[in-house]
Short mmCIF file of C-alpha atoms and ligand atoms in Angstrom, two decimals:
data_model
loop_
_atom_site.label_atom_id
_atom_site.label_comp_id
_atom_site.label_asym_id
_atom_site.label_seq_id
_atom_site.Cartn_x
_atom_site.Cartn_y
_atom_site.Cartn_z
CA MET A 167 42.75 -112.03 108.53
CA ALA A 168 42.05 -115.79 108.58
CA LEU A 169 43.12 -118.41 106.07
CA LEU A 170 41.79 -121.95 105.89
CA PHE A 171 44.50 -124.43 104.98
CA LYS A 172 43.85 -127.98 103.82
CA THR A 173 46.39 -130.40 102.39
CA ASP A 174 47.71 -133.90 103.09
CA ALA A 175 47.98 -134.12 106.88
CA SER A 176 51.53 -135.51 106.57
CA ARG A 177 52.80 -132.28 104.99
CA ALA A 178 50.88 -129.73 107.09
CA ASP A 179 53.62 -128.95 109.63
CA ASP A 180 55.99 -127.38 107.09
CA TRP A 181 53.22 -125.07 105.93
CA VAL A 182 52.21 -124.05 109.43
CA CYS A 183 55.86 -123.13 110.17
CA ALA A 184 56.23 -121.24 106.88
CA PHE A 185 53.12 -119.14 107.59
CA ALA A 186 54.20 -118.48 111.18
CA GLU A 187 57.62 -117.26 109.96
CA GLN A 188 56.54 -115.28 106.93
CA ALA A 189 53.11 -113.89 107.86
CA PRO A 190 52.39 -114.05 111.59
CA GLU A 191 49.49 -111.64 111.01
CA ILE A 192 47.56 -114.37 109.17
CA GLU A 193 45.49 -116.59 111.45
CA LEU A 194 45.83 -120.09 110.06
CA ARG A 195 42.92 -122.49 110.43
CA VAL A 196 44.12 -125.98 109.59
CA PHE A 197 41.34 -128.23 108.30
CA PRO A 198 39.30 -129.81 109.87
CA GLU A 199 39.58 -127.10 112.61
CA LEU A 200 37.49 -124.42 110.90
CA GLY A 201 36.46 -122.28 113.86
CA ARG A 202 33.84 -119.69 112.91
CA ALA A 203 33.28 -120.13 109.15
CA GLU A 204 32.30 -116.43 108.87
CA ASP A 205 35.82 -115.30 109.80
CA ILE A 206 37.62 -117.03 106.92
CA ASP A 207 38.86 -114.66 104.19
CA TYR A 208 41.05 -116.96 102.12
CA ALA A 209 41.38 -120.69 101.49
CA LEU A 210 44.55 -122.52 100.43
CA VAL A 211 43.53 -126.05 99.62
CA TRP A 212 44.35 -129.39 97.99
CA GLN A 213 41.40 -131.69 97.29
CA PRO A 214 38.98 -130.12 99.78
CA PRO A 215 35.82 -132.13 100.49
CA PRO A 216 33.17 -131.14 97.91
CA GLY A 217 31.03 -128.26 99.18
CA LEU A 218 33.52 -127.11 101.85
CA LEU A 219 34.35 -123.79 100.15
CA ALA A 220 30.67 -123.00 99.56
CA ARG A 221 30.15 -123.10 103.33
CA LEU A 222 32.50 -120.12 103.92
CA PRO A 223 30.23 -117.06 103.47
CA ASN A 224 32.95 -114.35 103.54
CA LEU A 225 35.59 -116.09 101.46
CA ARG A 226 37.38 -113.65 99.11
CA ALA A 227 39.71 -115.86 97.07
CA VAL A 228 40.69 -119.51 96.73
CA PHE A 229 44.30 -120.65 96.29
CA SER A 230 45.19 -124.13 95.04
CA VAL A 231 48.10 -125.86 96.79
CA GLY A 232 48.86 -127.54 93.45
CA ALA A 233 49.46 -126.20 89.96
CA GLY A 234 46.47 -128.13 88.66
CA ILE A 235 43.03 -126.92 89.69
CA ASP A 236 40.99 -129.82 88.26
CA HIS A 237 40.47 -131.05 91.86
CA LEU A 238 38.64 -127.78 92.55
CA ALA A 239 36.86 -127.26 89.23
CA SER A 240 35.15 -130.65 89.59
CA ASP A 241 33.27 -129.48 92.72
CA PRO A 242 29.81 -128.39 91.49
CA ALA A 243 29.53 -126.20 94.61
CA LEU A 244 32.80 -124.32 93.94
CA PRO A 245 32.06 -120.60 94.46
CA ARG A 246 32.80 -119.75 90.82
CA HIS A 247 32.37 -116.00 91.35
CA LEU A 248 35.53 -115.91 93.53
CA PRO A 249 39.02 -115.60 92.11
CA LEU A 250 40.75 -118.98 91.90
CA VAL A 251 44.55 -118.93 91.93
CA ARG A 252 46.71 -121.85 90.73
CA MET A 253 50.09 -122.54 92.29
CA VAL A 254 53.11 -121.14 90.48
CA GLU A 255 56.23 -121.32 92.64
CA PRO A 256 59.92 -122.07 92.09
CA GLY A 257 59.91 -125.35 94.04
CA LEU A 258 57.32 -126.88 91.71
CA SER A 259 59.16 -125.73 88.61
CA GLU A 260 62.43 -127.12 89.90
CA GLY A 261 60.91 -130.50 90.80
CA MET A 262 59.07 -130.85 87.51
CA SER A 263 62.00 -129.85 85.35
CA GLU A 264 64.20 -132.36 87.21
CA TYR A 265 61.65 -135.14 86.70
CA VAL A 266 61.23 -134.37 83.00
CA ALA A 267 64.97 -134.01 82.35
CA MET A 268 65.60 -137.31 84.19
CA SER A 269 62.90 -139.10 82.20
CA VAL A 270 63.98 -137.68 78.84
CA LEU A 271 67.58 -138.71 79.51
CA LEU A 272 66.59 -142.22 80.64
CA HIS A 273 64.70 -142.85 77.41
CA HIS A 274 67.27 -141.04 75.25
CA ARG A 275 69.95 -143.39 76.65
CA PHE A 276 67.79 -146.56 76.31
CA PHE A 277 67.57 -147.18 80.04
CA LEU A 278 64.59 -149.56 79.71
CA ASP A 279 66.57 -151.75 77.31
CA TYR A 280 69.67 -151.78 79.49
CA GLN A 281 67.52 -152.56 82.53
CA ALA A 282 66.12 -155.59 80.67
CA GLN A 283 69.63 -156.59 79.62
CA GLN A 284 70.84 -156.33 83.21
CA LYS A 285 68.07 -158.68 84.37
CA ALA A 286 69.04 -161.13 81.62
CA ARG A 287 72.82 -160.69 82.26
CA VAL A 288 73.30 -159.53 78.68
CA TRP A 289 76.39 -157.40 77.91
CA GLU A 290 75.54 -155.63 74.64
CA GLU A 291 75.85 -152.14 73.19
CA ILE A 292 72.94 -150.19 71.76
CA GLN A 293 73.97 -147.50 69.29
CA GLN A 294 73.90 -144.09 71.00
CA VAL A 295 71.83 -141.31 69.36
CA PRO A 296 73.26 -137.76 69.46
CA ALA A 297 71.02 -135.41 71.47
CA ALA A 298 70.92 -133.08 68.45
CA GLU A 299 69.09 -135.83 66.56
CA ARG A 300 66.53 -136.48 69.33
CA ARG A 301 63.30 -134.47 69.13
CA VAL A 302 61.47 -133.72 72.37
CA GLY A 303 57.89 -132.44 71.97
CA ILE A 304 56.39 -130.73 75.01
CA LEU A 305 52.60 -130.46 75.27
CA GLY A 306 51.99 -127.31 77.32
CA LEU A 307 54.26 -124.28 77.36
CA GLY A 308 53.07 -122.81 80.65
CA ALA A 309 54.96 -122.29 83.91
CA LEU A 310 56.13 -125.91 84.04
CA GLY A 311 56.55 -126.56 80.32
CA LEU A 312 58.82 -123.53 80.04
CA ALA A 313 60.82 -124.55 83.13
CA CYS A 314 61.43 -127.92 81.43
CA VAL A 315 62.53 -126.20 78.22
CA GLU A 316 65.17 -124.34 80.24
CA LYS A 317 66.37 -127.51 82.00
CA LEU A 318 66.56 -129.49 78.73
CA ARG A 319 68.17 -126.75 76.66
CA PRO A 320 71.83 -127.42 77.67
CA PHE A 321 71.63 -131.06 76.53
CA GLY A 322 71.16 -129.98 72.92
CA PHE A 323 67.93 -131.82 72.08
CA GLN A 324 65.69 -130.47 69.33
CA LEU A 325 62.86 -128.91 71.31
CA LEU A 326 59.27 -128.56 70.11
CA GLY A 327 56.32 -127.20 72.06
CA TRP A 328 52.55 -127.02 71.80
CA SER A 329 50.18 -124.51 73.39
CA ARG A 330 46.62 -123.29 72.91
CA ALA A 331 47.55 -119.80 71.75
CA ALA A 332 50.47 -119.07 69.38
CA LYS A 333 53.78 -118.61 71.25
CA ALA A 334 57.37 -117.78 70.43
CA VAL A 335 60.01 -119.40 72.65
CA SER A 336 63.64 -119.01 71.73
CA GLY A 337 65.19 -122.28 70.52
CA VAL A 338 61.81 -124.09 70.49
CA THR A 339 59.77 -124.89 67.38
CA CYS A 340 56.32 -123.82 68.53
CA PHE A 341 52.94 -125.19 67.44
CA HIS A 342 49.45 -124.33 68.61
CA GLY A 343 45.86 -125.43 68.19
CA THR A 344 44.55 -128.70 66.80
CA GLU A 345 46.37 -128.34 63.49
CA GLY A 346 49.63 -127.61 65.31
CA LEU A 347 49.28 -130.77 67.40
CA TRP A 348 49.07 -133.01 64.32
CA GLN A 349 52.08 -131.22 62.84
CA MET A 350 54.17 -131.64 65.97
CA LEU A 351 53.41 -135.29 66.77
CA PRO A 352 55.24 -136.93 63.81
CA GLN A 353 58.31 -134.90 64.80
CA SER A 354 58.34 -135.92 68.50
CA ASP A 355 60.59 -138.86 69.42
CA ILE A 356 59.83 -138.18 73.08
CA LEU A 357 56.44 -136.64 73.90
CA VAL A 358 56.01 -134.94 77.29
CA SER A 359 52.62 -133.88 78.67
CA LEU A 360 52.55 -130.83 80.88
CA LEU A 361 48.98 -129.86 80.05
CA PRO A 362 46.28 -129.06 82.58
CA LEU A 363 43.33 -131.47 82.74
CA THR A 364 40.42 -129.70 81.03
CA PRO A 365 37.51 -130.84 78.85
CA ALA A 366 39.77 -130.22 75.84
CA THR A 367 42.68 -132.31 77.14
CA ARG A 368 40.77 -135.18 78.79
CA ASN A 369 41.60 -138.42 76.90
CA LEU A 370 43.78 -136.45 74.48
CA LEU A 371 46.57 -139.05 74.62
CA ASP A 372 44.81 -141.80 72.72
CA ARG A 373 45.52 -144.30 69.93
CA ARG A 374 45.34 -141.60 67.24
CA VAL A 375 47.96 -139.50 69.02
CA PHE A 376 50.23 -142.51 69.62
CA ALA A 377 49.86 -143.58 65.97
CA ALA A 378 50.89 -140.10 64.80
CA LEU A 379 54.23 -140.29 66.69
CA PRO A 380 57.31 -141.78 65.01
CA ARG A 381 57.45 -145.55 65.54
CA GLY A 382 59.32 -146.34 68.77
CA ALA A 383 58.57 -142.97 70.41
CA TYR A 384 58.38 -142.51 74.18
CA LEU A 385 55.65 -140.88 76.26
CA ILE A 386 56.25 -138.97 79.49
CA ASN A 387 53.05 -138.02 81.30
CA ALA A 388 53.78 -135.80 84.30
CA ALA A 389 50.50 -133.90 84.08
CA ARG A 390 47.24 -135.75 84.74
CA GLY A 391 46.18 -139.38 84.24
CA GLY A 392 42.82 -138.22 82.87
CA GLN A 393 44.66 -137.20 79.71
CA GLN A 394 45.71 -140.75 78.80
CA VAL A 395 43.48 -143.51 77.42
CA GLU A 396 45.18 -146.33 79.28
CA GLN A 397 44.09 -149.27 77.10
CA ASP A 398 45.30 -147.36 74.01
CA LEU A 399 48.60 -146.73 75.77
CA LEU A 400 49.00 -150.44 76.63
CA ASP A 401 48.16 -151.38 73.03
CA ALA A 402 50.71 -148.90 71.65
CA LEU A 403 53.38 -150.31 74.00
CA ALA A 404 52.49 -153.90 73.03
CA SER A 405 52.74 -153.16 69.31
CA GLY A 406 56.04 -151.30 69.66
CA GLN A 407 54.53 -148.09 68.32
CA LEU A 408 55.60 -146.72 71.71
CA ALA A 409 58.98 -148.00 72.93
CA GLY A 410 58.30 -146.95 76.50
CA ALA A 411 56.69 -144.53 78.89
CA SER A 412 57.37 -142.65 82.10
CA LEU A 413 54.08 -142.31 83.92
CA ASP A 414 53.69 -140.25 87.07
CA VAL A 415 49.91 -140.00 86.84
CA PHE A 416 47.04 -142.40 86.17
CA GLN A 417 43.32 -142.42 85.52
CA GLN A 418 42.85 -143.94 88.97
CA GLU A 419 45.13 -142.90 91.85
CA PRO A 420 46.46 -144.60 93.86
CA LEU A 421 47.11 -147.03 91.02
CA PRO A 422 45.07 -150.20 91.78
CA PRO A 423 47.17 -153.25 92.80
CA ASP A 424 46.01 -155.21 89.74
CA SER A 425 46.97 -152.53 87.21
CA PRO A 426 49.04 -153.92 84.30
CA PHE A 427 51.30 -150.87 84.56
CA TRP A 428 52.93 -152.03 87.83
CA ASN A 429 54.94 -154.81 86.22
CA HIS A 430 55.12 -153.46 82.69
CA PRO A 431 58.69 -153.89 81.38
CA ARG A 432 58.42 -150.76 79.21
CA VAL A 433 57.02 -148.44 81.88
CA LEU A 434 58.80 -146.39 84.53
CA LEU A 435 56.23 -145.52 87.14
CA THR A 436 56.12 -143.03 90.03
CA PRO A 437 53.21 -142.23 92.41
CA HIS A 438 52.27 -138.68 91.33
CA VAL A 439 55.44 -137.13 92.68
CA ALA A 440 56.93 -135.50 89.58
CA ALA A 441 56.80 -132.17 91.41
CA MET A 442 55.76 -131.26 94.92
CA THR A 443 54.77 -127.80 96.04
CA MET A 444 57.44 -126.64 98.47
CA ALA A 445 55.92 -125.04 101.57
CA LYS A 446 58.48 -122.26 102.09
CA THR A 447 58.53 -120.90 98.55
CA ALA A 448 54.82 -121.51 97.98
CA VAL A 449 53.80 -119.64 101.13
CA ALA A 450 55.94 -116.69 99.98
CA GLU A 451 54.00 -116.60 96.68
CA VAL A 452 50.60 -116.89 98.39
CA ILE A 453 51.40 -114.15 100.87
CA ALA A 454 52.70 -111.79 98.16
CA ASN A 455 49.49 -112.40 96.23
CA ILE A 456 47.25 -111.78 99.27
CA ARG A 457 49.13 -108.56 100.09
CA ARG A 458 48.69 -107.43 96.47
CA PHE A 459 44.97 -108.20 96.65
CA GLU A 460 44.57 -106.42 100.00
CA GLN A 461 46.04 -103.30 98.38
CA GLY A 462 43.46 -103.45 95.59
CA GLN A 463 45.86 -104.83 92.97
CA PRO A 464 44.99 -107.82 90.76
CA LEU A 465 45.96 -111.30 91.89
CA HIS A 466 48.60 -113.13 89.86
CA ASN A 467 48.01 -116.59 88.29
CA THR A 468 44.23 -116.58 88.40
CA VAL A 469 42.38 -119.35 86.57
CA ASP A 470 39.92 -118.83 83.75
CA LEU A 471 37.25 -121.35 84.74
CA GLU A 472 35.63 -121.20 81.31
CA ARG A 473 38.73 -122.58 79.59
CA GLY A 474 39.52 -124.78 82.62
CA TYR A 475 43.04 -123.63 83.53
P1 LIG B 177 49.96 -123.51 83.00
O1 LIG B 177 48.53 -123.11 83.13
O2 LIG B 177 51.02 -122.52 83.35
O3 LIG B 177 50.25 -123.96 81.49
C1 LIG B 177 49.38 -124.76 80.78
C2 LIG B 177 49.89 -124.87 79.34
O4 LIG B 177 49.04 -125.80 78.66
C3 LIG B 177 49.80 -123.55 78.56
O5 LIG B 177 50.91 -123.43 77.71
C4 LIG B 177 48.53 -123.71 77.76
O6 LIG B 177 48.50 -122.99 76.54
C5 LIG B 177 48.56 -125.20 77.46
N1 LIG B 177 47.22 -125.69 77.15
C6 LIG B 177 46.15 -125.77 77.96
N2 LIG B 177 45.09 -126.27 77.29
C7 LIG B 177 45.51 -126.50 76.02
C8 LIG B 177 44.88 -127.01 74.86
N3 LIG B 177 43.61 -127.39 74.87
N4 LIG B 177 45.62 -127.10 73.74
C9 LIG B 177 46.92 -126.72 73.72
N5 LIG B 177 47.58 -126.24 74.80
C10 LIG B 177 46.87 -126.13 75.94
O7 LIG B 177 50.12 -124.85 83.84
P2 LIG B 177 51.43 -125.37 84.58
O8 LIG B 177 52.54 -125.41 83.60
O9 LIG B 177 51.64 -124.62 85.84
O10 LIG B 177 50.97 -126.86 84.99
C11 LIG B 177 50.60 -127.81 84.03
C12 LIG B 177 49.97 -129.03 84.67
O11 LIG B 177 50.95 -129.87 85.26
C13 LIG B 177 49.03 -128.76 85.84
O12 LIG B 177 47.76 -128.33 85.39
C14 LIG B 177 48.97 -130.09 86.54
O13 LIG B 177 47.91 -130.87 86.01
C15 LIG B 177 50.29 -130.75 86.18
N6 LIG B 177 51.14 -130.94 87.37
C16 LIG B 177 51.49 -132.22 87.73
C17 LIG B 177 52.30 -132.42 88.81
C18 LIG B 177 52.76 -133.78 89.18
O14 LIG B 177 53.40 -133.95 90.22
N7 LIG B 177 52.52 -134.79 88.38
C19 LIG B 177 52.80 -131.31 89.64
C20 LIG B 177 52.39 -130.02 89.14
C21 LIG B 177 51.59 -129.86 88.06
P3 LIG B 177 48.56 -121.38 76.49
O15 LIG B 177 50.01 -121.04 76.81
O16 LIG B 177 48.20 -121.05 75.10
O17 LIG B 177 47.59 -120.89 77.52
C1 LIG B 178 49.87 -130.23 91.13
C2 LIG B 178 50.13 -131.60 91.47
O1 LIG B 178 48.96 -129.97 90.36
O2 LIG B 178 50.83 -131.84 92.47
O3 LIG B 178 50.59 -129.35 91.64
O4 LIG B 178 49.72 -132.52 90.77
#
């Protein structure tokens, strides 16, 4: 059995070791060393060159190294008849829930204001808000959204969540569909995006959404930059409608050197690192899925390409 593996070259060694330890029976072909394309049964990839997967005639399933599959869905030559599996693994959930909890707490405790005060050598108190009075709205109640709910729960925030289909999550006020979004926004002091990038979510975070939030709300986008209309976001920050933002993702990545976000005093910025797939735990999930598939059982975490996630 042969598996083509393609990810950032800098992180490949951990994956090669994890496969060697956990599934020595799988012959790993690390891109760009393809060998005979006919031999490849499975592909585990992050941002493969467009058309690469279509050149593997006996491919049986495609696995994404990341949770998001927009990098694959945008390839017009993607073999759409094959099962496509997104990454769901404990390392990603842990990383994302840490990032979101950290960002929520920073904004909840007015970190941006205290950072500005520190620069100006100002010693001044800002009235603390009890967590029970702070409402955190999470867009996306999937694998990562739910992991964040669990991480945030002990702090005592009021938790709200939005999904496509109706959901019931203990301790979370749940909304769904377009109507649900407009109900949830005015009740979200901190809005977190953990949505996949799909035609329905592209440019979702725009001036109308920002205007619907309470004045002085915060945005945390740990999902995809394609969801945020960046000029609208800058305008909302300039007017004070948004008091600040934590942005891990951008329309253009790497963020261009002349982007106004780099030096923005109300923005905390990270280079798309909110959560990284961890080789050891991810390989365990991929192997379990392949073994299931080889025994004629359905794969877990397959993507519905029609709905885009
Ligand atoms: P899931 O597929 O498990 O969950 C997606 C959630 O979004 C579901 O709750 C789904 O609703 C909801 N959703 C999708 N479309 C809509 C819509 N149109 N309206 C309302 N709700 C919608 O994804 P994950 O939680 O695993 O990952 C989420 C995203 O996080 C990834 O797609 C990726 O883009 C991003 N990500 C970013 C990382 C980073 O480092 N910055 C790292 C990892 C992931 P329903 O439950 O009804 O299906
Ligand atoms: C992912 C990502 O989708 O790293 O997993 O962005």
